[in-house]
Amino acid sequence: MLRALIVKEWLVSLLELRFLVCAGLCIVLGVISVFVLRADLSSRRAEFTHNQSEYLDQAREYGSYRQLQRQGMRVDRPPQSFQVLFYGVEKTLDRTAVVTDGFLPGFAGDLNTNPAVMLFPVADMLFIVAVVLSLLAFFISYDTVAGERETGTLKLLLSFPVPRDLVILAKWIGGYLSLALPFVVALLVGALLISSASDIPFTATDWQAFVMAAVVSLLLLAVMFSIGLLVSVRARSSSTAILTLLSLWVLLALVVPNVGPYLAEVVAPIPDVGQVEREIGLRTQQISDQYRTDWSSMRRRMRGLSRQERSELFRQFREQRAKLQVEVNEATSRVIRDFEIQLRRQTDIARQLTRVSPVASYVYASTDMGATGVRHEERLINSLRTYQRQFVQYVGEQAGEGSGFGGGGDEEYDIDTLPNFSYSAEGLGERFESRMVDTLLLLLFAVAFFMAAFVSFLRADVT
Amino acid sequence: MFMTLLVRELRAHLLTYRFALSCCLLFVLLVGSATILGVNYDRRLDAFTETQLAREQKLAEATDFRTLRWQGTQQEKPPNPLSVFTVGLERELSRSVTIASRDEPTLGRSKFANPLFVLFPAPDFLYIVNIIGSLLAILFAFNAISGDHEDGTLRLVMSHPVPRHVVLLAKWAGGYLSLMLPLVASAVIGLLMATMTTSYSLRGSDVPAFMGMLGVAALYLSVFFTLALAASVHTRRSSTSLVVSFLIWVVWVLAIPNVAPIVARAVVQVPSAGSIASERSAIRRAAFSSMRRTRGMDRDQRDALREEAEAKQAKETSALMADFTRRLQAQVEAGTTMARLSPSASYVYATASLAGAGLAEFSALRVYIDRYRAEFADALDRIESDRRRQVQGIEDREERDEILEAPIDPDDIPVFSPPRVPLAQVMADGQTDILLLVMLNGVFFLIAYLGFLRYDLAS
């Protein structure tokens, strides 16, 4: 019985123009998006490798470890394989960091970039699911019950000895399949496109994340479809249903997630970035002031000293400077860390506030599972700092005692053994664990809305 | 006759659930967004003022020209009041810039520090009109003709002695007005709300720019309204008309503008940051290679050589950067041209430049920073030569140092104020976009009109 009903639902939707349009849109948009982002990713990757070797060449030209320490080593944001599906925070224009022995590095912006990308959201799989498909889910579900009631077929159907629970279940399954199947097709074609590109290294972990993200996407579609079904059961006419659903879509997919960070600014204010930059500036000025006074006093004391005494004095001076640098580094690190802790809290609050919308939960879950989300950003910064420690240690060891008054080059300057910046994405287990709440919320939403639709339909007046 | 029909249309619209719902939605969204973004603007304005004060204080207390030359100055653009309605590129434009005479200018962290800001676009007027407004426009028009045809009122209307074009025009005007009135009203209330709850206010050229933004929005929404009207003329059933308009809407609003800049980035290549940096250092090395054989020269000869090398470096670097900027501009333009296949892109580009947060503003800022850097270096040179003149003839070293190392008067440092691209220029640049929108309006109205003239009422 259930099967017959599902087949009926499925056939009905297959015959409709609406279904064809939705399926076509879903597949075409999905394929175009993966295709374009694949090209984008491979040019990003090429740029990244190219830049890395250029930066290394530049570092070789410095000619001395002290110069290397001062000028620093440039590091680019490593492109993430998953940005082919979920662009996430990789959209940022902050792409290059300079790692020196100074304060904590971060990726910084550049004026010599193309800002056009920032005017629109990127049409990645995330956008397609969260915005387009969630709208299509409403578009497919709005008249499943309301429409049949208007045309009278619902009355006819219920005059047969079919239990209502089977009818609504069949409506859910049939309608959901007509939405989910095109999406699965789009995903499969996307997967094919990704695996056929030789320069996109999708590892086993990435594929597992892909499957997980696909499941979460299907969950979101289930939530949206259930909401649509509920409204369709309760609405008096299908036109009321579609209008109500459109307003809901606007709120859930377009407004609530976007308002989150602005509201969080009010609820959990953090100091302005300018203030943080000012504090750091103050600390770094301290060191340069001290350096200047020390340097001029030393020059005065050096007059009339022998060569050996001079170099002893110079050594002392350098030690003092190194100590001061360490102090200042600690102080600036504290400023930055404090800021980052507050920022993290604000981000968490923004997430809590926006979780009323399943779309927001979906965005958090899928970007973090694809390692292109907020957690990825934090992890990236942390590994940049680990790299800074390695860099400082390496330069310190290589420069050793050194000699001379700076300026000149090191005779044995060789940075072939300089550690490379490496970033590895979070383990799959951790990713899943961190986004457990969001996934469960989606599941809960799906079940709750389906139950509501179910119960409403059982009590519905079909006449 | 027209007026009677118009009033009838307006009345019919006012009574619908659709009208009530869209009124509520537009009101809540536009007023809410202006309020929230107004609060955000207020915070940024406070922070900006504080930064400004702190900079001046620091200069006046403890900075002599040597330190300033060494450390450079950190400057930023005041927050843009129109960003309450159109954020556009404000998140990039509002970053601080550190300008030193020796190093390249560097950008500071984004003032929108929360990473969630990158994940979601700002819910501003631009966004609401671009996505939600256009969708509502379709909802208001998709059954204008086909709906009346379905329930038979169209036949009834046509049985009266009214020309068809008047009927169509009344349909257009009635539906369009009932969409635009709540939208404009909500936008204005939003403006008032932001003005009342925060220290926000629109001044000077911001007012015409705001009006311009409303005008472009009206033009843009009319495109979608006319599109849906044309669809409703050419289809027999309103559900078909809805599906067709909706399909075009998705492709235009959600697909083309979002894909185009990324396609452009992949297709039109520009040299990477790494290549530019290494070419710059190659230029520097080549220019200064003559400085290696300076042994045995006297000071004047060496200085002349250095000046020559510096001039050569500056010339070649600026040629390199000019070439790079040209190619970058070509990439940007390829993306915008491609995106203009969709009226949504035209709308966003035009509105963002009206708000002073568009692509033109970004390149203008780049040019301005270069100019400011030169002005800053000149100001420092002037201060230095002034001080040196003052200490001439003073023998006592400490006294000399005191004068040389005295703090700088903040007024001697040029004010960092990137000029807004003037409105006339914005209008000239936005001509293409506005023309495109007008053209699309014309084309769709013509399609609707021709279709309606031949409309078969009987079937």
JSON list of N, CA, C and O in Angstrom, two decimals, chain A residues 112-134:
[
{"chain": "A", "resi": 112, "resn": "ASN", "atom": "N", "xyz": [46.44, 44.83, -3.62]},
{"chain": "A", "resi": 112, "resn": "ASN", "atom": "CA", "xyz": [46.59, 44.40, -5.01]},
{"chain": "A", "resi": 112, "resn": "ASN", "atom": "C", "xyz": [45.83, 43.11, -5.28]},
{"chain": "A", "resi": 112, "resn": "ASN", "atom": "O", "xyz": [46.40, 42.11, -5.67]},
{"chain": "A", "resi": 113, "resn": "THR", "atom": "N", "xyz": [44.53, 43.15, -4.99]},
{"chain": "A", "resi": 113, "resn": "THR", "atom": "CA", "xyz": [43.73, 41.95, -5.24]},
{"chain": "A", "resi": 113, "resn": "THR", "atom": "C", "xyz": [42.46, 42.35, -5.96]},
{"chain": "A", "resi": 113, "resn": "THR", "atom": "O", "xyz": [42.13, 43.53, -6.06]},
{"chain": "A", "resi": 114, "resn": "ASN", "atom": "N", "xyz": [41.76, 41.34, -6.40]},
{"chain": "A", "resi": 114, "resn": "ASN", "atom": "CA", "xyz": [40.49, 41.55, -7.08]},
{"chain": "A", "resi": 114, "resn": "ASN", "atom": "C", "xyz": [39.36, 41.46, -6.04]},
{"chain": "A", "resi": 114, "resn": "ASN", "atom": "O", "xyz": [39.08, 40.38, -5.53]},
{"chain": "A", "resi": 115, "resn": "PRO", "atom": "N", "xyz": [38.73, 42.59, -5.72]},
{"chain": "A", "resi": 115, "resn": "PRO", "atom": "CA", "xyz": [37.74, 42.56, -4.64]},
{"chain": "A", "resi": 115, "resn": "PRO", "atom": "C", "xyz": [36.35, 42.15, -5.12]},
{"chain": "A", "resi": 115, "resn": "PRO", "atom": "O", "xyz": [35.44, 42.05, -4.32]},
{"chain": "A", "resi": 116, "resn": "ALA", "atom": "N", "xyz": [36.20, 41.91, -6.44]},
{"chain": "A", "resi": 116, "resn": "ALA", "atom": "CA", "xyz": [34.85, 41.69, -6.98]},
{"chain": "A", "resi": 116, "resn": "ALA", "atom": "C", "xyz": [34.15, 40.50, -6.31]},
{"chain": "A", "resi": 116, "resn": "ALA", "atom": "O", "xyz": [32.93, 40.48, -6.19]},
{"chain": "A", "resi": 117, "resn": "VAL", "atom": "N", "xyz": [34.96, 39.54, -5.86]},
{"chain": "A", "resi": 117, "resn": "VAL", "atom": "CA", "xyz": [34.38, 38.34, -5.24]},
{"chain": "A", "resi": 117, "resn": "VAL", "atom": "C", "xyz": [33.61, 38.68, -3.97]},
{"chain": "A", "resi": 117, "resn": "VAL", "atom": "O", "xyz": [32.68, 37.98, -3.58]},
{"chain": "A", "resi": 118, "resn": "MET", "atom": "N", "xyz": [34.05, 39.78, -3.31]},
{"chain": "A", "resi": 118, "resn": "MET", "atom": "CA", "xyz": [33.46, 40.08, -2.01]},
{"chain": "A", "resi": 118, "resn": "MET", "atom": "C", "xyz": [32.05, 40.67, -2.12]},
{"chain": "A", "resi": 118, "resn": "MET", "atom": "O", "xyz": [31.36, 40.79, -1.13]},
{"chain": "A", "resi": 119, "resn": "LEU", "atom": "N", "xyz": [31.65, 41.04, -3.32]},
{"chain": "A", "resi": 119, "resn": "LEU", "atom": "CA", "xyz": [30.33, 41.68, -3.46]},
{"chain": "A", "resi": 119, "resn": "LEU", "atom": "C", "xyz": [29.19, 40.66, -3.47]},
{"chain": "A", "resi": 119, "resn": "LEU", "atom": "O", "xyz": [28.05, 41.00, -3.19]},
{"chain": "A", "resi": 120, "resn": "PHE", "atom": "N", "xyz": [29.50, 39.42, -3.81]},
{"chain": "A", "resi": 120, "resn": "PHE", "atom": "CA", "xyz": [28.44, 38.40, -3.86]},
{"chain": "A", "resi": 120, "resn": "PHE", "atom": "C", "xyz": [28.89, 37.16, -3.10]},
{"chain": "A", "resi": 120, "resn": "PHE", "atom": "O", "xyz": [30.08, 36.88, -3.05]},
{"chain": "A", "resi": 121, "resn": "PRO", "atom": "N", "xyz": [27.93, 36.40, -2.57]},
{"chain": "A", "resi": 121, "resn": "PRO", "atom": "CA", "xyz": [28.33, 35.11, -2.00]},
{"chain": "A", "resi": 121, "resn": "PRO", "atom": "C", "xyz": [28.81, 34.19, -3.12]},
{"chain": "A", "resi": 121, "resn": "PRO", "atom": "O", "xyz": [28.34, 34.32, -4.26]},
{"chain": "A", "resi": 122, "resn": "VAL", "atom": "N", "xyz": [29.75, 33.33, -2.81]},
{"chain": "A", "resi": 122, "resn": "VAL", "atom": "CA", "xyz": [30.26, 32.41, -3.82]},
{"chain": "A", "resi": 122, "resn": "VAL", "atom": "C", "xyz": [29.21, 31.32, -4.08]},
{"chain": "A", "resi": 122, "resn": "VAL", "atom": "O", "xyz": [28.62, 30.80, -3.14]},
{"chain": "A", "resi": 123, "resn": "ALA", "atom": "N", "xyz": [29.00, 30.98, -5.36]},
{"chain": "A", "resi": 123, "resn": "ALA", "atom": "CA", "xyz": [28.00, 29.95, -5.66]},
{"chain": "A", "resi": 123, "resn": "ALA", "atom": "C", "xyz": [28.61, 28.57, -5.51]},
{"chain": "A", "resi": 123, "resn": "ALA", "atom": "O", "xyz": [28.86, 27.88, -6.48]},
{"chain": "A", "resi": 124, "resn": "ASP", "atom": "N", "xyz": [28.86, 28.17, -4.28]},
{"chain": "A", "resi": 124, "resn": "ASP", "atom": "CA", "xyz": [29.40, 26.84, -4.05]},
{"chain": "A", "resi": 124, "resn": "ASP", "atom": "C", "xyz": [28.27, 25.89, -3.65]},
{"chain": "A", "resi": 124, "resn": "ASP", "atom": "O", "xyz": [27.11, 26.29, -3.58]},
{"chain": "A", "resi": 125, "resn": "MET", "atom": "N", "xyz": [28.62, 24.64, -3.40]},
{"chain": "A", "resi": 125, "resn": "MET", "atom": "CA", "xyz": [27.60, 23.66, -3.06]},
{"chain": "A", "resi": 125, "resn": "MET", "atom": "C", "xyz": [26.83, 24.10, -1.81]},
{"chain": "A", "resi": 125, "resn": "MET", "atom": "O", "xyz": [25.62, 23.89, -1.70]},
{"chain": "A", "resi": 126, "resn": "LEU", "atom": "N", "xyz": [27.55, 24.74, -0.89]},
{"chain": "A", "resi": 126, "resn": "LEU", "atom": "CA", "xyz": [26.93, 25.21, 0.35]},
{"chain": "A", "resi": 126, "resn": "LEU", "atom": "C", "xyz": [25.80, 26.18, 0.04]},
{"chain": "A", "resi": 126, "resn": "LEU", "atom": "O", "xyz": [24.69, 26.07, 0.55]},
{"chain": "A", "resi": 127, "resn": "PHE", "atom": "N", "xyz": [26.10, 27.14, -0.82]},
{"chain": "A", "resi": 127, "resn": "PHE", "atom": "CA", "xyz": [25.12, 28.15, -1.19]},
{"chain": "A", "resi": 127, "resn": "PHE", "atom": "C", "xyz": [23.95, 27.49, -1.93]},
{"chain": "A", "resi": 127, "resn": "PHE", "atom": "O", "xyz": [22.78, 27.81, -1.69]},
{"chain": "A", "resi": 128, "resn": "ILE", "atom": "N", "xyz": [24.28, 26.55, -2.80]},
{"chain": "A", "resi": 128, "resn": "ILE", "atom": "CA", "xyz": [23.22, 25.90, -3.57]},
{"chain": "A", "resi": 128, "resn": "ILE", "atom": "C", "xyz": [22.27, 25.16, -2.65]},
{"chain": "A", "resi": 128, "resn": "ILE", "atom": "O", "xyz": [21.05, 25.25, -2.79]},
{"chain": "A", "resi": 129, "resn": "VAL", "atom": "N", "xyz": [22.84, 24.45, -1.68]},
{"chain": "A", "resi": 129, "resn": "VAL", "atom": "CA", "xyz": [21.97, 23.69, -0.77]},
{"chain": "A", "resi": 129, "resn": "VAL", "atom": "C", "xyz": [21.23, 24.63, 0.18]},
{"chain": "A", "resi": 129, "resn": "VAL", "atom": "O", "xyz": [20.01, 24.57, 0.32]},
{"chain": "A", "resi": 130, "resn": "ALA", "atom": "N", "xyz": [22.00, 25.53, 0.81]},
{"chain": "A", "resi": 130, "resn": "ALA", "atom": "CA", "xyz": [21.42, 26.36, 1.88]},
{"chain": "A", "resi": 130, "resn": "ALA", "atom": "C", "xyz": [20.40, 27.35, 1.33]},
{"chain": "A", "resi": 130, "resn": "ALA", "atom": "O", "xyz": [19.41, 27.64, 1.98]},
{"chain": "A", "resi": 131, "resn": "VAL", "atom": "N", "xyz": [20.63, 27.87, 0.15]},
{"chain": "A", "resi": 131, "resn": "VAL", "atom": "CA", "xyz": [19.74, 28.91, -0.37]},
{"chain": "A", "resi": 131, "resn": "VAL", "atom": "C", "xyz": [18.82, 28.37, -1.47]},
{"chain": "A", "resi": 131, "resn": "VAL", "atom": "O", "xyz": [17.60, 28.43, -1.35]},
{"chain": "A", "resi": 132, "resn": "VAL", "atom": "N", "xyz": [19.43, 27.80, -2.51]},
{"chain": "A", "resi": 132, "resn": "VAL", "atom": "CA", "xyz": [18.61, 27.40, -3.66]},
{"chain": "A", "resi": 132, "resn": "VAL", "atom": "C", "xyz": [17.77, 26.17, -3.34]},
{"chain": "A", "resi": 132, "resn": "VAL", "atom": "O", "xyz": [16.55, 26.17, -3.50]},
{"chain": "A", "resi": 133, "resn": "LEU", "atom": "N", "xyz": [18.43, 25.11, -2.87]},
{"chain": "A", "resi": 133, "resn": "LEU", "atom": "CA", "xyz": [17.68, 23.87, -2.64]},
{"chain": "A", "resi": 133, "resn": "LEU", "atom": "C", "xyz": [16.68, 24.00, -1.51]},
{"chain": "A", "resi": 133, "resn": "LEU", "atom": "O", "xyz": [15.61, 23.37, -1.54]},
{"chain": "A", "resi": 134, "resn": "SER", "atom": "N", "xyz": [17.01, 24.78, -0.49]},
{"chain": "A", "resi": 134, "resn": "SER", "atom": "CA", "xyz": [16.03, 24.91, 0.58]},
{"chain": "A", "resi": 134, "resn": "SER", "atom": "C", "xyz": [14.78, 25.65, 0.07]},
{"chain": "A", "resi": 134, "resn": "SER", "atom": "O", "xyz": [13.66, 25.36, 0.50]}
]
